[in-house]
């Protein structure tokens, strides 16, 4: 199969533009100099840029003619490369996610990018740029169908499972009200860089320190509001029209206002479930759910951080959907021992005292510059009173639990994150004790999986004996689950 | 529990010497262009770094333990942060032996165990005699294949 013919003009334009512009500006800097054997004039400049564009266009035609892919019973074969050829075969059973994305122009042209993810490797395994949207959907479906066929013939399962219906079953649809709420509730510091122009645009009165101080307060307020607006807008565009469906043994999602995404997640590849509720969401009884697989390289997930999931739903709805994806029993969470809380209070207190000392030293060196009646160093000291409160909140939201088939960990006050790890997916178990934890006989246990999104599940600040127990237990449960699976495979019923 | 070969202390001490020399040179440069208190500063810095490095090497050796258990490889290590790792054989992707120049000179080798995990993806056992390293590699490889009941690791 070939790529979509429109991929030639699209690629030629998008690449040709940049190369043409580069040549134009490079040429412009050489106009009137003797650096080139021929004197460069303005028409010559345009000719140079045009040559660049034409060369790129020709290259894209060659790329198109030399790119072929084929979906067989074993996998996807791709032969590509204009000068140096590359033949690849991606085995079906290794494919984790199949993602389709289309930006506005691509949508108008009816073409799409198809990305195939496998575990391992730092980047997307294969990317078809560009195929027709219908063709992309067909490939997504076919890959799922062939994969199931391959798995069944391998394990010798009976054919009656083949009649499993392939109807799309709607699991979740983001209502407009929920989308608005989600946008309003999301506050992402990562967009801070977008605001770098903010201070420059803000009318700042120099000279008077009092005015500067007031200006500073207003500036911070302005930044906070701007950050919130940007976060809301980005979230709105990202999750517009979100739908999650189940087709046989795969989850499919669609989302996006300007750039549309269609992705598939095979349920058999789920590594970890992550449920997150930030402070505001907890207040209103909402949560988000992320389904993690091993597909993506670090930090290149399409949704930025977490893979396709439920962006926002009521907490019990999220719990039910999580149960659909990976049935688990919800056990009682146990919190770290109380001495951990003392540790956090001390830690916050020390940090604040340190900050106060630094500010005090600064004032001694520079001289008192604060427009406030109290010395600058007193401000962090006032917050020392809140250190026990913060410590308590941190402690309260932390915990771990041992289920029949899953390990659970929970962390964070601002963004409370609960991770559900099937024992069957455990890669390694790492117990750590820092020098400070040893003083209070505490330890942390990280249950690592091959999941590529988010952090690994960590049970932080357990009693040291409990931590060692948990570590060994997870290892044993893994072996147990492996034995169970083996006996299931041996006797299908 | 198995301990490392005592010679590994030398390997780590050689590393400490290198670090001490680099730090000493840096201190000498800072002194030459900024402070101007005298060359003894560089010597003190290098001496302290060396002493610290050697103490750490000795402690690290005393703490390092590993064991090939029934279903997994278990390791204990770390001077300031104590780390205990469990690597189930079924999760082992492949096993390497490594010999750096210093290790070669002292007749030692390391074994590196790779998993598909995101955090503790590779685990190194240093300070083994080449024979022990080869044995361990062979043993882990065999155990990994034996325990691989369902091949789908990820």
Coordinates of C-alpha atoms in Angstrom, one line a residue:
Chain A
X1 CA 0.0 0.0 0.0
X2 CA 1.1 3.5 -0.6
X3 CA 0.6 6.6 1.5
X4 CA -2.2 9.0 0.6
X5 CA -1.3 11.1 -2.6
X6 CA -2.1 14.3 -0.7
X7 CA 0.8 13.5 1.6
X8 CA 3.1 14.7 -1.2
X9 CA 1.9 18.3 -1.5
X10 CA 1.3 18.5 2.3
X11 CA 4.8 17.3 3.2
X12 CA 6.3 19.4 0.4
X13 CA 4.6 22.5 1.6
X14 CA 5.3 22.1 5.2
X15 CA 9.0 21.2 4.7
X16 CA 9.5 23.2 1.6
X17 CA 8.3 26.4 3.3
X18 CA 10.9 26.1 6.1
X19 CA 13.7 25.2 3.7
X20 CA 12.7 27.9 1.2
X21 CA 12.6 30.5 4.0
X22 CA 15.9 29.4 5.4
X23 CA 17.6 29.6 1.9
X24 CA 16.0 33.0 1.4
X25 CA 17.4 34.4 4.6
X26 CA 20.7 32.8 4.2
X27 CA 20.8 34.3 0.7
X28 CA 19.8 37.7 2.0
X29 CA 22.7 37.8 4.4
X30 CA 25.0 37.1 1.4
X31 CA 23.5 39.8 -0.8
X32 CA 26.2 42.3 -1.7
X33 CA 29.0 40.3 -0.3
X34 CA 31.8 38.5 -2.2
X35 CA 31.3 35.2 -0.3
X36 CA 29.7 33.6 -3.3
X37 CA 31.4 33.3 -6.8
X38 CA 28.4 35.0 -8.4
X39 CA 26.9 38.2 -7.2
X40 CA 23.6 37.6 -5.6
X41 CA 20.7 39.9 -6.5
X42 CA 17.1 40.1 -5.4
X43 CA 15.6 38.0 -8.3
X44 CA 18.5 35.5 -7.8
X45 CA 17.4 35.3 -4.1
X46 CA 13.9 34.3 -5.0
X47 CA 15.2 31.8 -7.6
X48 CA 17.4 30.3 -4.9
X49 CA 14.4 30.0 -2.5
X50 CA 12.3 28.5 -5.4
X51 CA 15.1 26.0 -6.1
X52 CA 14.9 24.9 -2.5
X53 CA 11.2 24.5 -2.6
X54 CA 11.3 22.5 -5.9
X55 CA 14.1 20.3 -4.6
X56 CA 12.0 19.5 -1.5
X57 CA 8.9 18.8 -3.6
X58 CA 10.9 16.4 -5.8
X59 CA 12.3 14.7 -2.7
X60 CA 8.8 14.2 -1.3
X61 CA 7.6 12.7 -4.6
X62 CA 10.5 10.3 -4.4
X63 CA 9.7 9.6 -0.7
X64 CA 6.1 8.8 -1.6
X65 CA 7.1 6.5 -4.5
X66 CA 9.6 4.6 -2.3
X67 CA 7.4 4.2 0.7
X68 CA 5.3 1.1 0.9
X69 CA 3.5 -0.7 3.7
X70 CA 1.6 -3.9 4.0
X71 CA -0.4 -5.4 6.8
X72 CA -0.1 -9.2 6.9
X73 CA -1.2 -11.9 9.3
X74 CA 2.2 -11.6 11.2
X75 CA 2.6 -7.8 11.4
X76 CA 3.0 -4.6 9.6
X77 CA 5.8 -4.5 7.0
X78 CA 7.1 -1.1 6.0
X79 CA 9.7 -0.5 3.3
X80 CA 10.9 3.1 3.1
X81 CA 13.8 5.4 2.3
X82 CA 14.8 7.3 -0.8
X83 CA 18.5 6.7 -0.8
X84 CA 19.1 4.3 2.1
X85 CA 16.4 1.7 2.3
X86 CA 14.8 0.4 5.4
X87 CA 12.6 -2.6 5.7
X88 CA 10.8 -3.2 8.9
X89 CA 8.4 -5.7 10.2
X90 CA 6.6 -5.0 13.4
X91 CA 5.1 -8.2 14.9
X92 CA 1.4 -7.8 15.7
X93 CA 1.6 -9.0 19.2
X94 CA 4.2 -6.4 20.1
X95 CA 2.0 -3.5 19.0
X96 CA 0.7 -1.6 22.1
X97 CA -1.2 1.5 20.9
X98 CA -2.4 2.6 17.5
X99 CA -2.9 6.4 17.5
X100 CA -4.4 8.5 14.7
X101 CA -4.1 12.3 14.8
X102 CA -5.2 15.0 12.4
X103 CA -4.8 18.7 12.7
X104 CA -7.1 21.2 11.0
X105 CA -5.4 21.2 7.6
X106 CA -5.1 17.4 7.6
X107 CA -8.8 17.2 8.5
X108 CA -9.7 19.4 5.5
X109 CA -7.6 17.2 3.3
X110 CA -9.0 14.0 4.8
X111 CA -5.5 12.7 5.8
X112 CA -4.2 11.5 9.1
X113 CA -1.0 10.5 10.9
X114 CA -1.0 6.9 12.1
X115 CA 1.5 6.2 15.0
X116 CA 2.2 2.7 16.1
X117 CA 3.7 2.3 19.6
X118 CA 5.6 -0.7 20.9
X119 CA 7.2 -1.2 24.3
X120 CA 10.9 -0.2 24.5
X121 CA 12.7 2.3 22.3
X122 CA 12.7 6.0 23.0
X123 CA 10.4 7.0 20.3
X124 CA 7.3 6.0 18.3
X125 CA 8.0 2.7 16.6
X126 CA 6.4 3.6 13.2
X127 CA 4.7 6.6 11.9
X128 CA 2.7 6.7 8.6
X129 CA 2.6 10.3 7.4
X130 CA 0.1 10.5 5.9
X131 CA -2.6 8.1 5.1
X132 CA -6.3 8.7 4.3
X133 CA -8.4 8.9 7.5
X134 CA -10.5 6.0 6.4
X135 CA -7.4 4.0 5.7
X136 CA -6.0 4.9 9.1
X137 CA -9.3 3.7 10.8
X138 CA -9.2 0.5 8.7
X139 CA -5.6 -0.2 9.8
X140 CA -6.5 0.4 13.4
X141 CA -9.4 -2.1 13.1
X142 CA -7.5 -4.6 11.1
X143 CA -4.5 -4.6 13.5
X144 CA -6.9 -5.4 16.3
X145 CA -8.6 -8.2 14.4
X146 CA -5.4 -9.8 13.1
X147 CA -3.8 -9.6 16.6
X148 CA -6.7 -11.5 18.1
X149 CA -6.6 -14.1 15.4
X150 CA -2.8 -14.5 15.9
X151 CA -3.2 -14.9 19.7
X152 CA -6.0 -17.4 19.4
X153 CA -4.3 -19.6 16.9
X154 CA -1.2 -19.5 19.2
X155 CA -2.9 -20.5 22.4
X156 CA -5.2 -22.9 20.6
X157 CA -8.3 -21.3 22.0
X158 CA -11.7 -22.5 20.8
X159 CA -13.3 -20.6 17.9
X160 CA -16.4 -19.7 19.8
X161 CA -14.7 -16.7 21.3
X162 CA -14.3 -15.3 17.8
X163 CA -18.0 -14.5 17.7
X164 CA -17.4 -12.0 20.5
X165 CA -19.2 -9.0 19.3
X166 CA -17.2 -6.2 17.7
X167 CA -19.9 -3.6 18.4
X168 CA -18.7 -0.4 19.8
X169 CA -19.9 0.0 23.3
X170 CA -19.8 3.5 24.7
X171 CA -18.1 3.6 28.0
X172 CA -17.9 7.3 28.6
X173 CA -18.7 10.5 26.9
X174 CA -17.6 13.9 28.3
X175 CA -20.7 16.1 28.6
X176 CA -20.3 19.8 27.8
X177 CA -20.9 20.8 31.4
X178 CA -18.2 18.4 32.5
X179 CA -15.8 19.7 29.8
X180 CA -16.4 23.3 31.1
X181 CA -15.9 22.2 34.6
X182 CA -12.7 20.3 33.7
X183 CA -11.3 23.3 31.9
X184 CA -12.1 25.5 34.9
X185 CA -10.6 23.1 37.3
X186 CA -7.3 22.5 35.5
X187 CA -4.4 24.6 36.5
X188 CA -1.2 23.7 34.8
X189 CA 2.1 25.3 35.7
X190 CA 3.7 23.9 32.6
X191 CA 2.2 26.8 30.6
X192 CA 4.2 29.3 32.7
X193 CA 6.7 29.5 29.9
X194 CA 3.9 30.8 27.6
X195 CA 3.6 33.8 30.0
X196 CA 7.2 34.8 29.7
X197 CA 6.0 37.9 27.8
X198 CA 3.6 38.8 30.6
X199 CA 5.8 41.0 32.8
X200 CA 7.0 42.9 29.7
X201 CA 3.4 43.6 28.7
X202 CA 2.4 44.7 32.1
X203 CA 2.5 48.5 32.8
X204 CA 5.0 48.6 35.6
X205 CA 5.6 51.8 37.5
X206 CA 9.3 52.2 38.4
X207 CA 10.8 54.2 41.2
X208 CA 8.5 54.1 44.1
X209 CA 9.0 50.9 46.1
X210 CA 5.5 51.0 47.5
X211 CA 4.0 51.2 44.0
X212 CA 6.4 48.5 42.8
X213 CA 5.3 46.3 45.7
X214 CA 1.6 46.8 44.8
X215 CA 2.5 46.3 41.2
X216 CA 4.1 43.1 42.1
X217 CA 1.0 41.8 43.8
X218 CA -1.1 42.8 40.9
X219 CA 1.4 41.2 38.5
X220 CA 1.2 37.9 40.4
X221 CA -2.5 38.0 40.4
X222 CA -2.5 38.8 36.7
X223 CA -0.1 35.9 36.0
X224 CA -2.3 33.5 38.0
X225 CA -5.4 34.5 36.2
X226 CA -3.7 34.3 32.8
X227 CA -2.2 30.9 33.6
X228 CA -5.6 29.7 34.6
X229 CA -7.2 31.0 31.4
X230 CA -4.5 29.4 29.2
X231 CA -4.7 26.1 31.1
X232 CA -8.5 26.1 30.7
X233 CA -8.3 26.9 27.0
X234 CA -5.7 24.2 26.3
X235 CA -7.7 21.6 28.3
X236 CA -10.9 22.6 26.5
X237 CA -9.3 22.1 23.1
X238 CA -7.6 18.9 24.2
X239 CA -10.6 17.1 25.5
X240 CA -13.4 18.6 23.3
X241 CA -15.7 15.8 22.2
X242 CA -14.1 13.1 24.3
X243 CA -15.5 9.7 23.8
X244 CA -14.3 6.4 25.2
X245 CA -15.6 3.2 23.7
X246 CA -14.9 -0.5 24.1
X247 CA -14.6 -2.6 21.0
X248 CA -14.0 -6.3 21.9
X249 CA -10.7 -6.3 23.8
X250 CA -9.7 -2.8 23.0
X251 CA -10.5 0.7 24.3
X252 CA -10.8 3.4 21.8
X253 CA -10.9 7.1 22.5
X254 CA -11.5 10.2 20.4
X255 CA -10.9 13.7 21.4
X256 CA -9.7 17.2 20.3
X257 CA -11.2 20.4 19.1
X258 CA -8.6 21.5 16.5
X259 CA -6.4 18.5 16.4
X260 CA -8.4 15.3 16.6
X261 CA -7.0 12.1 18.1
X262 CA -8.3 8.6 17.7
X263 CA -6.4 6.0 19.8
X264 CA -6.6 2.4 20.7
X265 CA -5.5 0.7 23.9
X266 CA -5.5 -3.1 24.0
X267 CA -6.9 -4.1 27.4
X268 CA -4.4 -7.0 27.6
X269 CA -1.5 -4.5 27.7
X270 CA -2.7 -2.3 30.6
X271 CA 0.1 -1.8 33.0
X272 CA -1.3 0.5 35.6
X273 CA -4.4 2.5 36.4
X274 CA -4.0 5.9 37.8
X275 CA -6.7 7.9 39.5
X276 CA -6.0 11.6 40.2
X277 CA -8.1 14.1 42.1
X278 CA -6.8 17.5 42.8
X279 CA -8.0 19.6 45.8
X280 CA -10.8 21.2 43.9
X281 CA -12.0 18.0 42.3
X282 CA -12.1 16.3 45.7
X283 CA -14.3 19.1 46.9
X284 CA -16.8 18.5 44.2
X285 CA -16.4 14.7 44.1
X286 CA -14.7 14.4 40.7
X287 CA -11.7 12.4 39.6
X288 CA -9.7 11.5 36.5
X289 CA -8.6 8.1 35.3
X290 CA -5.5 7.3 33.3
X291 CA -4.9 3.9 31.7
X292 CA -1.2 3.3 31.3
X293 CA 0.5 0.9 28.8
X294 CA 4.1 0.4 28.0
X295 CA 3.7 2.0 24.6
X296 CA 5.1 5.5 24.8
X297 CA 8.6 6.8 25.3
X298 CA 9.3 9.0 28.3
X299 CA 7.4 12.3 28.0
X300 CA 5.9 11.9 24.6
X301 CA 2.4 10.7 25.4
X302 CA -0.1 12.4 23.1
X303 CA -2.2 13.8 26.0
X304 CA 0.9 15.1 27.8
X305 CA 1.7 13.0 30.8
X306 CA -1.1 10.5 31.0
X307 CA -2.5 8.2 28.3
X308 CA -6.0 8.0 27.2
X309 CA -8.4 7.8 30.0
X310 CA -11.3 9.6 31.6
X311 CA -10.4 13.3 31.8
X312 CA -13.1 14.1 34.3
X313 CA -16.1 12.2 35.8
X314 CA -17.7 11.8 39.2
X315 CA -15.6 9.8 41.6
X316 CA -17.8 6.7 41.7
X317 CA -18.2 6.8 37.9
X318 CA -14.4 6.8 37.6
X319 CA -14.2 3.9 40.1
X320 CA -16.8 1.9 38.1
X321 CA -14.9 2.6 34.8
X322 CA -11.6 1.6 36.4
X323 CA -13.3 -1.7 37.4
X324 CA -14.4 -2.2 33.8
X325 CA -10.8 -1.9 32.6
X326 CA -9.2 -4.0 35.4
X327 CA -11.5 -5.6 37.9
X328 CA -10.1 -5.1 41.4
X329 CA -11.3 -5.1 44.9
X330 CA -11.0 -1.9 46.8
X331 CA -9.2 -2.6 50.1
X332 CA -8.6 -0.5 53.1
X333 CA -5.6 1.9 52.7
X334 CA -3.2 2.0 55.6
X335 CA -1.5 5.4 56.3
X336 CA 2.2 5.8 57.2
X337 CA 2.9 5.7 61.0
X338 CA 2.4 8.9 62.9
X339 CA 6.1 9.6 63.2
X340 CA 6.2 10.2 59.4
X341 CA 3.9 13.1 60.0
X342 CA 6.3 14.5 62.6
X343 CA 9.0 14.1 60.0
X344 CA 7.1 16.2 57.4
X345 CA 6.4 18.9 60.0
X346 CA 10.1 19.1 60.8
X347 CA 11.0 19.1 57.2
X348 CA 8.7 22.0 56.3
X349 CA 9.7 23.9 59.4
X350 CA 13.4 23.5 58.6
X351 CA 12.8 24.6 55.0
X352 CA 11.0 27.7 56.2
X353 CA 13.7 28.5 58.8
X354 CA 16.3 28.0 56.1
X355 CA 14.5 30.4 53.8
X356 CA 14.1 33.0 56.6
X357 CA 17.9 32.7 57.3
X358 CA 18.7 33.2 53.6
X359 CA 16.4 36.3 53.4
X360 CA 17.8 37.7 56.6
X361 CA 21.3 37.3 55.3
X362 CA 20.3 39.0 52.1
X363 CA 18.8 41.9 54.0
X364 CA 22.0 42.3 56.0
X365 CA 24.1 42.4 52.9
X366 CA 21.8 44.6 50.7
X367 CA 20.2 46.5 53.5
X368 CA 16.5 46.6 54.4
X369 CA 14.5 47.2 51.2
X370 CA 11.1 45.9 52.1
X371 CA 8.2 48.4 52.1
X372 CA 6.6 46.3 54.8
X373 CA 6.9 47.2 58.5
X374 CA 8.4 43.8 59.4
X375 CA 11.7 42.4 58.2
X376 CA 11.5 40.2 55.1
X377 CA 12.8 37.2 57.1
X378 CA 9.8 37.2 59.3
X379 CA 7.4 36.3 56.5
X380 CA 8.5 32.7 56.1
X381 CA 8.7 32.3 59.8
X382 CA 5.0 33.2 60.1
X383 CA 4.3 30.2 57.9
X384 CA 6.0 27.9 60.3
X385 CA 2.7 27.7 62.2
X386 CA 1.2 26.1 59.1
X387 CA 4.0 23.4 58.8
X388 CA 2.1 21.0 61.1
X389 CA -1.1 21.5 59.1
X390 CA 0.7 20.8 55.8
X391 CA 2.4 17.8 57.3
X392 CA -0.9 16.4 58.5
X393 CA -2.5 16.9 55.0
X394 CA 0.4 15.2 53.3
X395 CA 0.3 12.3 55.8
X396 CA -3.5 12.0 55.5
X397 CA -3.4 11.6 51.8
X398 CA -0.6 9.0 51.7
X399 CA -1.0 5.3 52.0
X400 CA -0.8 1.9 50.4
X401 CA -3.0 -1.2 50.3
X402 CA -2.6 -4.9 49.4
X403 CA -5.4 -6.3 47.3
X404 CA -6.0 -9.8 46.1
X405 CA -4.6 -9.2 42.6
X406 CA -3.4 -5.6 42.8
X407 CA -1.1 -3.4 44.9
X408 CA -2.4 0.1 45.6
X409 CA -0.5 3.3 46.5
X410 CA -1.7 6.8 47.1
X411 CA 0.2 10.1 47.4
X412 CA -0.2 13.8 47.3
X413 CA -2.5 16.5 48.8
X414 CA -2.7 18.9 45.9
X415 CA -3.0 16.2 43.3
X416 CA -4.0 13.0 45.1
X417 CA -2.9 10.1 42.9
X418 CA -4.0 6.6 43.5
X419 CA -2.2 3.9 41.5
X420 CA -3.5 0.4 40.9
X421 CA -0.8 -2.1 39.8
X422 CA -1.8 -5.6 38.9
X423 CA 0.8 -8.0 40.6
X424 CA 1.1 -9.6 37.2
X425 CA 2.6 -6.5 35.8
X426 CA 5.3 -5.9 38.4
X427 CA 8.8 -5.7 37.0
X428 CA 11.0 -5.0 40.0
X429 CA 10.3 -4.0 43.6
X430 CA 12.7 -1.4 45.1
X431 CA 12.7 -0.6 48.8
X432 CA 14.7 2.5 49.8
X433 CA 15.6 4.0 53.1
X434 CA 17.3 7.4 53.1
X435 CA 19.5 8.4 56.0
X436 CA 16.6 10.5 57.4
X437 CA 14.1 7.7 57.0
X438 CA 16.5 5.3 58.9
X439 CA 16.5 7.7 61.9
X440 CA 12.8 7.2 62.2
X441 CA 12.7 3.5 61.1
X442 CA 10.8 4.3 57.9
X443 CA 11.2 3.0 54.4
X444 CA 9.6 3.5 50.9
X445 CA 8.7 0.8 48.4
X446 CA 8.5 1.4 44.7
X447 CA 6.5 -1.1 42.7
X448 CA 7.9 -0.7 39.2
X449 CA 6.1 -1.7 36.0
X450 CA 6.9 -1.3 32.3
X451 CA 4.4 1.6 32.2
X452 CA 5.8 4.5 30.4
X453 CA 3.6 7.3 31.7
X454 CA 3.7 9.0 35.0
X455 CA 5.8 7.9 37.9
X456 CA 6.0 4.3 39.3
X457 CA 3.7 3.4 42.2
X458 CA 5.4 4.3 45.4
X459 CA 4.4 3.5 49.0
X460 CA 6.2 6.2 50.9
X461 CA 7.3 6.2 54.5
X462 CA 6.1 2.9 55.7
X463 CA 7.3 1.4 58.9
X464 CA 10.6 -0.4 58.0
X465 CA 9.3 -3.8 58.9
X466 CA 6.0 -3.3 57.0
X467 CA 8.0 -2.1 54.0
X468 CA 10.1 -5.2 53.9
X469 CA 6.9 -7.3 54.3
X470 CA 5.3 -5.4 51.4
X471 CA 8.4 -5.8 49.2
X472 CA 8.4 -9.6 49.7
X473 CA 4.6 -9.9 49.4
X474 CA 4.6 -8.1 46.0
X475 CA 7.3 -10.5 44.8
X476 CA 5.3 -13.5 46.0
X477 CA 2.0 -12.3 44.6
X478 CA 3.7 -11.9 41.2
X479 CA 4.8 -15.6 41.3
X480 CA 1.3 -16.6 42.4
X481 CA -0.3 -14.7 39.5
X482 CA 2.1 -16.2 37.0
X483 CA 1.2 -19.7 38.3
X484 CA -2.5 -18.9 38.0
X485 CA -2.2 -17.7 34.5
X486 CA -0.2 -20.7 33.6
X487 CA -2.9 -23.1 34.9
X488 CA -5.5 -21.1 33.1
X489 CA -3.7 -21.5 29.9
X490 CA -3.2 -25.2 30.4
X491 CA -6.9 -25.9 31.0
X492 CA -9.2 -23.5 29.1
X493 CA -12.8 -23.8 30.2
Chain B
X1 CA 23.7 -13.7 51.2
X2 CA 26.7 -13.2 49.0
X3 CA 29.2 -10.4 49.5
X4 CA 31.4 -8.8 46.8
X5 CA 35.0 -9.6 46.3
X6 CA 37.1 -7.4 48.7
X7 CA 39.1 -6.1 45.8
X8 CA 36.1 -4.1 44.7
X9 CA 37.1 -1.6 47.4
X10 CA 40.2 -0.9 45.3
X11 CA 38.2 -0.4 42.2
X12 CA 36.0 2.2 44.0
X13 CA 39.0 3.8 45.6
X14 CA 40.6 4.3 42.2
X15 CA 37.4 6.1 41.2
X16 CA 37.7 8.2 44.4
X17 CA 41.3 9.1 43.5
X18 CA 40.2 10.3 40.1
X19 CA 37.4 12.4 41.6
X20 CA 39.9 13.8 44.2
X21 CA 42.4 14.8 41.5
X22 CA 39.6 16.5 39.4
X23 CA 38.3 18.4 42.5
X24 CA 41.8 19.3 43.5
X25 CA 42.6 20.8 40.0
X26 CA 39.3 22.7 40.1
X27 CA 40.1 24.1 43.5
X28 CA 43.6 25.0 42.3
X29 CA 42.1 26.9 39.3
X30 CA 39.6 28.8 41.5
X31 CA 42.4 29.6 43.9
X32 CA 44.7 30.8 41.1
X33 CA 42.1 33.1 39.4
X34 CA 39.8 34.1 42.3
X35 CA 40.9 33.5 45.8
X36 CA 44.7 33.5 45.8
X37 CA 45.1 32.0 49.3
X38 CA 47.7 29.4 48.3
X39 CA 48.0 26.0 46.8
X40 CA 47.4 24.3 50.1
X41 CA 43.6 24.8 49.5
X42 CA 43.7 22.5 46.5
X43 CA 45.6 19.9 48.5
X44 CA 43.1 20.1 51.4
X45 CA 40.2 19.8 49.0
X46 CA 41.7 16.8 47.2
X47 CA 42.7 15.2 50.5
X48 CA 39.2 15.5 51.9
X49 CA 37.6 14.2 48.7
X50 CA 39.9 11.3 48.7
X51 CA 39.3 10.5 52.4
X52 CA 35.5 10.7 51.9
X53 CA 35.7 8.6 48.7
X54 CA 37.7 5.9 50.4
X55 CA 35.4 5.8 53.5
X56 CA 32.4 5.5 51.2
X57 CA 34.1 2.7 49.2
X58 CA 34.7 0.8 52.4
X59 CA 31.2 1.4 53.7
X60 CA 29.7 0.5 50.3
X61 CA 31.6 -2.8 50.3
X62 CA 30.4 -3.6 53.8
X63 CA 26.7 -3.0 52.9
X64 CA 26.6 -4.6 49.5
X65 CA 24.9 -8.0 49.5
X66 CA 23.1 -10.0 47.0
X67 CA 21.4 -13.4 46.8
X68 CA 20.0 -15.6 44.0
X69 CA 16.7 -16.7 45.6
X70 CA 14.1 -19.2 44.4
X71 CA 12.2 -16.9 42.1
X72 CA 14.1 -13.6 42.1
X73 CA 17.4 -11.8 42.5
X74 CA 17.7 -9.8 45.7
X75 CA 20.1 -7.0 46.3
X76 CA 21.0 -4.7 49.2
X77 CA 23.1 -1.7 48.7
X78 CA 23.6 2.0 49.3
X79 CA 25.5 4.0 51.9
X80 CA 23.3 7.0 52.6
X81 CA 20.1 5.7 51.0
X82 CA 19.8 2.0 51.6
X83 CA 18.3 0.3 48.6
X84 CA 16.9 -3.2 48.6
X85 CA 15.8 -4.5 45.1
X86 CA 13.8 -7.5 44.1
X87 CA 14.2 -8.6 40.5
X88 CA 12.0 -11.5 39.6
X89 CA 13.7 -13.9 37.1
X90 CA 10.7 -13.8 34.9
X91 CA 11.2 -10.1 34.3
X92 CA 14.9 -10.4 33.3
X93 CA 15.2 -9.3 29.7
X94 CA 18.9 -10.0 29.3
X95 CA 22.1 -10.3 31.3
X96 CA 25.5 -8.7 30.5
X97 CA 28.9 -9.1 32.0
X98 CA 31.0 -5.9 31.9
X99 CA 34.7 -5.3 32.6
X100 CA 36.0 -1.8 32.7
X101 CA 39.8 -1.0 32.5
X102 CA 40.2 -0.8 36.3
X103 CA 38.2 -3.9 36.9
X104 CA 40.3 -5.7 34.3
X105 CA 43.5 -4.7 35.9
X106 CA 42.3 -5.9 39.3
X107 CA 40.8 -9.1 37.8
X108 CA 37.2 -8.3 38.5
X109 CA 34.0 -8.1 36.5
X110 CA 30.4 -6.8 36.8
X111 CA 27.1 -8.4 35.9
X112 CA 24.3 -6.1 34.6
X113 CA 20.7 -7.4 34.7
X114 CA 18.2 -5.6 32.5
X115 CA 14.4 -5.5 33.0
X116 CA 11.7 -3.7 31.1
X117 CA 10.8 -1.6 34.1
X118 CA 10.7 2.2 33.8
X119 CA 12.6 3.0 37.0
X120 CA 15.0 0.2 38.0
X121 CA 15.5 -0.9 34.4
X122 CA 19.0 -2.1 34.9
X123 CA 20.8 -3.4 38.0
X124 CA 24.6 -3.8 38.2
X125 CA 26.3 -6.2 40.5
X126 CA 30.0 -5.1 40.7
X127 CA 33.0 -6.7 42.3
X128 CA 32.8 -10.3 41.0
X129 CA 35.6 -12.5 39.9
X130 CA 35.3 -13.1 36.2
X131 CA 34.4 -16.8 36.8
X132 CA 31.7 -15.9 39.3
X133 CA 30.4 -13.2 36.9
X134 CA 30.2 -15.7 34.0
X135 CA 28.5 -18.3 36.3
X136 CA 26.1 -15.7 37.6
X137 CA 25.3 -14.6 34.1
X138 CA 24.7 -18.2 33.0
X139 CA 22.6 -19.0 36.0
X140 CA 20.4 -15.9 35.7
X141 CA 20.0 -16.5 32.0
X142 CA 18.9 -20.0 32.6
X143 CA 16.6 -19.1 35.4
X144 CA 15.1 -16.3 33.3
X145 CA 14.3 -18.8 30.5
X146 CA 13.0 -21.4 32.9
X147 CA 10.6 -19.0 34.6
X148 CA 9.4 -17.5 31.4
X149 CA 6.1 -19.2 31.3
X150 CA 4.2 -16.6 29.5
X151 CA 6.5 -14.8 27.2
X152 CA 4.5 -11.6 27.1
X153 CA 6.6 -9.4 29.4
X154 CA 5.0 -6.1 28.6

